[in-house]
Short mmCIF file of C-alpha atoms in Angstrom, two decimals:
data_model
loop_
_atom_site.label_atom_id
_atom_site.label_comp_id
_atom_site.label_asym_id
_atom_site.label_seq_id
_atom_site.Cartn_x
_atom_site.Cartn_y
_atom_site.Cartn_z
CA UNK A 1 0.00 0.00 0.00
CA UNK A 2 1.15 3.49 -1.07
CA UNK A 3 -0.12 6.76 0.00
CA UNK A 4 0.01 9.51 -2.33
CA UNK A 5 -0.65 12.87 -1.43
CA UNK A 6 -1.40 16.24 -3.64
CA UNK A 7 -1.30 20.13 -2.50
CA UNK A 8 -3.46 22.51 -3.08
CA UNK A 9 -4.54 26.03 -2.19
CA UNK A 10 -7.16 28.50 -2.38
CA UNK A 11 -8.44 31.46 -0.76
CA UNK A 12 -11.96 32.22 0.27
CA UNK A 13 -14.02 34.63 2.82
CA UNK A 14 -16.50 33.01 5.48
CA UNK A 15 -17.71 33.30 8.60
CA UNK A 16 -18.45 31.04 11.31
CA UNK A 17 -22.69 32.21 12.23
CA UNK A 18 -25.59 29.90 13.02
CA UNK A 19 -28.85 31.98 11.55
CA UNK A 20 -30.55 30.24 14.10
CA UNK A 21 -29.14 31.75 17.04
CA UNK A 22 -28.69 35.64 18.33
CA UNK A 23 -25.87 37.43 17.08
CA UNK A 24 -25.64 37.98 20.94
CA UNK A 25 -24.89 34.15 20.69
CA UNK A 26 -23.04 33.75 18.18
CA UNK A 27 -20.13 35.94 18.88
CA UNK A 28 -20.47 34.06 22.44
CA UNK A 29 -19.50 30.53 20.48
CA UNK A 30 -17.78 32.11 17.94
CA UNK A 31 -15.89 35.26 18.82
CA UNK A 32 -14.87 37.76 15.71
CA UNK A 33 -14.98 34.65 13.45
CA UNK A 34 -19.02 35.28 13.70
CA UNK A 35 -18.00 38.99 12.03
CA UNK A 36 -21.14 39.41 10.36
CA UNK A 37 -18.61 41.16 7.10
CA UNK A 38 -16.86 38.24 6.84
CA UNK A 39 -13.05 37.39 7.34
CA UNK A 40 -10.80 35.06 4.86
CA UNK A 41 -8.23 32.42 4.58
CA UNK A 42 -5.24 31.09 2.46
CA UNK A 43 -6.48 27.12 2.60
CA UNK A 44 -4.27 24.66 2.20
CA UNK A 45 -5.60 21.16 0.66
CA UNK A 46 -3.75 18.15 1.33
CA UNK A 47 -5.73 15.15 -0.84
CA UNK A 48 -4.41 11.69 0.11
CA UNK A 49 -5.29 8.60 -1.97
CA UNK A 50 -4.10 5.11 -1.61
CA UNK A 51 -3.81 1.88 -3.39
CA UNK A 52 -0.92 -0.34 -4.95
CA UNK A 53 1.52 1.07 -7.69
CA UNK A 54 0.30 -0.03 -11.15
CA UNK A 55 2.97 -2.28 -12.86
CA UNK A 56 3.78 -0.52 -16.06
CA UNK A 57 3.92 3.09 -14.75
CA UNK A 58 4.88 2.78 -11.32
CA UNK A 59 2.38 5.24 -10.19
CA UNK A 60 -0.53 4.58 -7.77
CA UNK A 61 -2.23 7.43 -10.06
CA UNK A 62 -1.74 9.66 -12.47
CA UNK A 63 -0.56 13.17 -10.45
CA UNK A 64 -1.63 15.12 -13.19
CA UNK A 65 -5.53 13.59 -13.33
CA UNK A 66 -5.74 14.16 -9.68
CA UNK A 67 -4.65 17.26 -9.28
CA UNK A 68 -7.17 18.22 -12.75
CA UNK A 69 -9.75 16.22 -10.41
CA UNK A 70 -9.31 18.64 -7.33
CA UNK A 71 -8.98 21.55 -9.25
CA UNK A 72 -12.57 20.74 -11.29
CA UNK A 73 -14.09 19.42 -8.32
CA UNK A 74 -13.13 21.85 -5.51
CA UNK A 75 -10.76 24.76 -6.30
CA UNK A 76 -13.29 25.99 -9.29
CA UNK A 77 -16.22 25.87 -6.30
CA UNK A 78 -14.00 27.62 -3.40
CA UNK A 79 -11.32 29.78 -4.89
CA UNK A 80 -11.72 33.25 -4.10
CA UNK A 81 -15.41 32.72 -3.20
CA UNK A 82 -17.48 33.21 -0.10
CA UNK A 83 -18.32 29.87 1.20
CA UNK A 84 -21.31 31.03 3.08
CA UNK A 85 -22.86 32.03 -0.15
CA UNK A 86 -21.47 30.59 -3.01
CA UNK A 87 -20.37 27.41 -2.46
CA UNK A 88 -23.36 24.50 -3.36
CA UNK A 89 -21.95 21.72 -1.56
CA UNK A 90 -21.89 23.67 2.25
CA UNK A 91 -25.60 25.40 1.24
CA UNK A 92 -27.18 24.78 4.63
CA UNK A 93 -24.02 23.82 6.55
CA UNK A 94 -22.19 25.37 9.04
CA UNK A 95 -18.61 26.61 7.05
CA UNK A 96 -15.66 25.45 9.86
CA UNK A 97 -12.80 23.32 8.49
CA UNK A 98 -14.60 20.44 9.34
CA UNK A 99 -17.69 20.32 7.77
CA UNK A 100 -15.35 22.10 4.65
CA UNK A 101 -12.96 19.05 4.83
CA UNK A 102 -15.99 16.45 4.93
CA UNK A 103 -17.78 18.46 2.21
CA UNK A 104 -14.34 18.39 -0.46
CA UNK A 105 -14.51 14.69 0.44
CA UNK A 106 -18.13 14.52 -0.55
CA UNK A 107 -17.19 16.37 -3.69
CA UNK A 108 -14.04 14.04 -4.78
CA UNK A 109 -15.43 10.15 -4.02
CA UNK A 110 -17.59 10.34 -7.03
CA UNK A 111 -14.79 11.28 -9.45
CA UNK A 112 -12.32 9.14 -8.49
CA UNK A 113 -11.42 5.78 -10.45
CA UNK A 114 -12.79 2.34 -8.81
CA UNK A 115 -8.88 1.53 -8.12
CA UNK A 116 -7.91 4.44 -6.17
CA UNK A 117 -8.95 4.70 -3.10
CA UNK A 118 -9.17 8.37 -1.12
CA UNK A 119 -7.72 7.82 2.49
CA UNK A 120 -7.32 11.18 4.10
CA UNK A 121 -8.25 15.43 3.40
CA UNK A 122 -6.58 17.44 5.22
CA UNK A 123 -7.29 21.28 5.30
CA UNK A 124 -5.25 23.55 7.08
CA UNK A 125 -7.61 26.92 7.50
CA UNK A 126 -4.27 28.57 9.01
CA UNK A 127 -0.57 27.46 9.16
CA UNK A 128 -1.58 26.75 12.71
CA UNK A 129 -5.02 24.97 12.39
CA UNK A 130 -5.89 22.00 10.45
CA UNK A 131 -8.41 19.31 10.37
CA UNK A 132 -8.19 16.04 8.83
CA UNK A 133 -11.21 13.74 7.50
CA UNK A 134 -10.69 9.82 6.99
CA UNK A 135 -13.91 9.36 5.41
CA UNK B 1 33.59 52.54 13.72
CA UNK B 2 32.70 51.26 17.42
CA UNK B 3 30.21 48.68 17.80
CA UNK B 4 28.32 51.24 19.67
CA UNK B 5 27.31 53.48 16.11
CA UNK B 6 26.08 50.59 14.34
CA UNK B 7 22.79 50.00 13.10
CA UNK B 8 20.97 46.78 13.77
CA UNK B 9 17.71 45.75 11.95
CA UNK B 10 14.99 43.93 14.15
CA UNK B 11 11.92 42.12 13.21
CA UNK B 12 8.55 41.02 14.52
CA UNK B 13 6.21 38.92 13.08
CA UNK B 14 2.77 39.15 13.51
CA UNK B 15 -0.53 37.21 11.31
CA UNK B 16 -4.28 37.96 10.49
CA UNK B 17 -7.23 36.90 8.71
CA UNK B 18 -9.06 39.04 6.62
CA UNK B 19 -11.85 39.29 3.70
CA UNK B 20 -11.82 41.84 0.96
CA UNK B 21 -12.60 42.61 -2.36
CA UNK B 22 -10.22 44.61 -5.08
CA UNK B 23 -12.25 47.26 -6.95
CA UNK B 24 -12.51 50.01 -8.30
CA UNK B 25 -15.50 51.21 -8.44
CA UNK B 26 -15.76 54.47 -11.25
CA UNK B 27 -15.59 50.71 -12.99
CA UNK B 28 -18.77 48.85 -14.22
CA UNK B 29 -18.75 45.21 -13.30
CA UNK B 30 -17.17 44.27 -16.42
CA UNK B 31 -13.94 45.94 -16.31
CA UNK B 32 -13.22 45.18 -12.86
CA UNK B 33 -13.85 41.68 -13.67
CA UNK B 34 -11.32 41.95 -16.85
CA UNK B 35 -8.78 43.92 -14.37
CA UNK B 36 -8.77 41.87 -11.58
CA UNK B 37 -10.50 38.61 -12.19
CA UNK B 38 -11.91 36.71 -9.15
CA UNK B 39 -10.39 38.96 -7.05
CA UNK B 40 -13.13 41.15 -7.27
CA UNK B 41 -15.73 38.65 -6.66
CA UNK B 42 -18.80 41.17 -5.17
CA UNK B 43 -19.14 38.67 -1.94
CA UNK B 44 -15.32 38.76 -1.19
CA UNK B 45 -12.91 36.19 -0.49
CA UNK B 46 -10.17 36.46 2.04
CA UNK B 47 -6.85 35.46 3.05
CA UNK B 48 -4.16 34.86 6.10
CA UNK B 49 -1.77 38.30 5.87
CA UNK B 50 1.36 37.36 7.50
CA UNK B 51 3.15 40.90 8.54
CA UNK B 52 6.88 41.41 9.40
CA UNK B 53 7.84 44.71 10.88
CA UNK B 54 11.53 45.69 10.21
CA UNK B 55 12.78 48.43 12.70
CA UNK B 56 16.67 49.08 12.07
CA UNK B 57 18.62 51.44 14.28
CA UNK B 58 21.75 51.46 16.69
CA UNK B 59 21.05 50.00 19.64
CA UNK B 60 20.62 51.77 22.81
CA UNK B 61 23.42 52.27 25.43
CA UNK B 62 21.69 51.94 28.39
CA UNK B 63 19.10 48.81 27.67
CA UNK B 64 20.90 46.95 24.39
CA UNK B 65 17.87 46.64 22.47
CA UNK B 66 16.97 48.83 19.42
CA UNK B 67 13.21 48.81 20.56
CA UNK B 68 11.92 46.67 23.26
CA UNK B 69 10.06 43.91 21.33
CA UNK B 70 7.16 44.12 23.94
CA UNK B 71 6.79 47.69 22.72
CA UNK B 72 6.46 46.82 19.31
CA UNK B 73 4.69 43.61 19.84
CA UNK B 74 1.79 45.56 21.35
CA UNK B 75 2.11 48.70 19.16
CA UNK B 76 1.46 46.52 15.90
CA UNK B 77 -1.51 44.19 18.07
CA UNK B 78 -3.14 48.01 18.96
CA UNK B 79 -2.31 49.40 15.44
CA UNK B 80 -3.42 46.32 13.10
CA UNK B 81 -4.27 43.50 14.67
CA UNK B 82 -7.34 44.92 16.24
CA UNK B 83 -8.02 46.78 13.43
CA UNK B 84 -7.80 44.10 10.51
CA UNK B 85 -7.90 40.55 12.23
CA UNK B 86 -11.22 39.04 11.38
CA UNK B 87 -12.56 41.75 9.51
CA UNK B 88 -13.61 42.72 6.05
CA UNK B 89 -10.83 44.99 5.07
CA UNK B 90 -13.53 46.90 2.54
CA UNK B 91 -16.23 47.64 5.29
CA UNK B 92 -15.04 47.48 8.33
CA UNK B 93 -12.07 49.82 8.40
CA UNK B 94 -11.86 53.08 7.49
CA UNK B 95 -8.99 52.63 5.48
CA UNK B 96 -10.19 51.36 2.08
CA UNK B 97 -13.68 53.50 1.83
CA UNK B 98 -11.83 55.16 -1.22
CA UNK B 99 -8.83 52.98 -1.28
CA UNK B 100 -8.68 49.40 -2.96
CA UNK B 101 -7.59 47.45 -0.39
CA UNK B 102 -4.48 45.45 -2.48
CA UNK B 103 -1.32 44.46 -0.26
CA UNK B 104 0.35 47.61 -1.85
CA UNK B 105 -1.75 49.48 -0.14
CA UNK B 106 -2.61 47.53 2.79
CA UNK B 107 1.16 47.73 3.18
CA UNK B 108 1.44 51.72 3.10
CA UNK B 109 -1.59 51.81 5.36
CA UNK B 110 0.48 49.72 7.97
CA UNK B 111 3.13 51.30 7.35
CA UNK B 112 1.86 55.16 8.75
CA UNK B 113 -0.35 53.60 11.61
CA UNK B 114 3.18 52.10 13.17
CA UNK B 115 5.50 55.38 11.78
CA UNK B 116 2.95 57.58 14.14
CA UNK B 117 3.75 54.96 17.00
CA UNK B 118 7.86 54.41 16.27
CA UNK B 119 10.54 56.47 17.59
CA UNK B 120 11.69 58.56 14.60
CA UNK B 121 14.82 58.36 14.69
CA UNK B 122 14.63 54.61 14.02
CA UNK B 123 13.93 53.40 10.45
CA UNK B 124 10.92 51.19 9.40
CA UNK B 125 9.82 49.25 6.66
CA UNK B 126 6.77 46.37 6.51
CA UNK B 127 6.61 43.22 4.60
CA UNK B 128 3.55 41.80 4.19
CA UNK B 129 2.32 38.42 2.57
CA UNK B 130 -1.07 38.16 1.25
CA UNK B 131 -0.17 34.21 0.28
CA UNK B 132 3.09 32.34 0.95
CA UNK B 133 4.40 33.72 -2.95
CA UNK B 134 2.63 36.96 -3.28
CA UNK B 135 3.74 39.46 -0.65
CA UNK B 136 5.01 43.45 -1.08
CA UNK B 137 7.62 45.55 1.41
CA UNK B 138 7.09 49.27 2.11
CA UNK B 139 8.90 52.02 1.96
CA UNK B 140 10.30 50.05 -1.14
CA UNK B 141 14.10 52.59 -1.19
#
């Protein structure tokens, strides 16, 4: 078993607000990241796959195709976008790193080959914070 | 030349998290979306500003230091930090109401919040990253 790993970043505004509390409350939970103007990130996207190296090429996958993968499947969706209110796949959804993470793994399973395998997203929102999702 | 007369440069690093939106707006949509792209998507987008502040002068007899760190630590937490961290840099400063808030200016913006706050005599000059490979210094001589 190998684990193969591409990087990728985008930026993006957000804020961290459930509508159905009082703003009262929600800078309570969620301090200045409940800014009602929004604040922003640089993400960084780790995507890790896994499986066995094919034979003739020696790769697990293609680099190229997954990175064309993320970049059709999440980067287009997020880049310099407000993920409150652009983004289709967190309509409804609180936006932290987590649900974020969960929803880019939501977004990639489908497009993936049979053979390959997607083991881990990992999403820093900072150089200091990160989350990882396992599926 | 004694050790005494010579300068030193010092530098503290400091980070926040902003949203904004570059544009300019005697533009119609159109041209500020040919000039700069997604960048001037109407519902923002945002990024982690990473901010060094260079201040380079001879150190001081008496203490060693060319400015106590603490000093500037908390100078550039009153100066920017409270004034940018988490915020929309377009609406909720009063910076960039006629200003497009780019790192160039962002930058020159820093920079004469902390010159009001610095010793004069000492020099000063901010670098500031909007992403790990885009990132502008002022003054830039």
């Amino acid at each position: 078993m190998v684990y193969l790993t591409r990087l990728e970043h985008f930026n993006a505004a957000h804020k961290l607000y459930n509508p159905g509390w009082s703003r009262e409350k929600n800078e309570e939970v969620f301090g200045k990241c409940a800014n009602e103007n929004w604040h922003g990130h640089n993400y960084d996207l780790y995507v890790t796959i896994k499986g066995e190296p094919d034979p003739d090429t020696g790769f697990l996958f293609d680099v190229k195709k997954l990175s064309q993968i993320i970049k059709d499947q999440v980067i287009e969706k997020v880049d310099h976008r407000n993920l409150n209110l652009e983004v289709d796949f967190l309509s409804g959804k609180m936006c932290s790193t987590e649900n974020l993470a969960i929803g880019i793994w939501q977004q990639l399973v489908p497009h993936l080959p049979s053979e390959i395998t997607l083991h881990c997203i990992k999403l820093y929102e900072t150089p200091r914070i990160y989350v990882e999702y396992f599926g | 030349m004694s050790v005494r007369e010579k300068k030193v440069a010092v530098f503290r690093k400091e980070h926040f998290n902003a949203a904004h939106r570059i544009f300019n707006p005697a533009w119609d949509d159109r041209k500020n979306e040919e000039v700069f792209g997604k960048c001037s998507n109407p519902n923002y987008h945002g990024h982690n500003y990473e901010l060094i502040v260079k201040v380079t002068g001879v150190p001081d007899a008496d203490t060693g230091y060319v400015m106590d760190m603490k000093v500037l630590s908390r100078i550039t937490a009153e100066e920017v930090l409270e004034k940018f961290d988490h915020k929309n840099l377009n609406l909720d400063t009063v910076f960039f109401k006629d200003l497009n808030p780019t790192a160039e200016h962002i930058a020159m913006v820093i920079y004469e919040l902390l010159r009001a706050r610095i010793d004069p005599k000492l020099e000063l000059q901010v670098r500031l990253y909007e992403t790990e490979r885009n990132f502008v210094e002022y003054p830039a001589d």
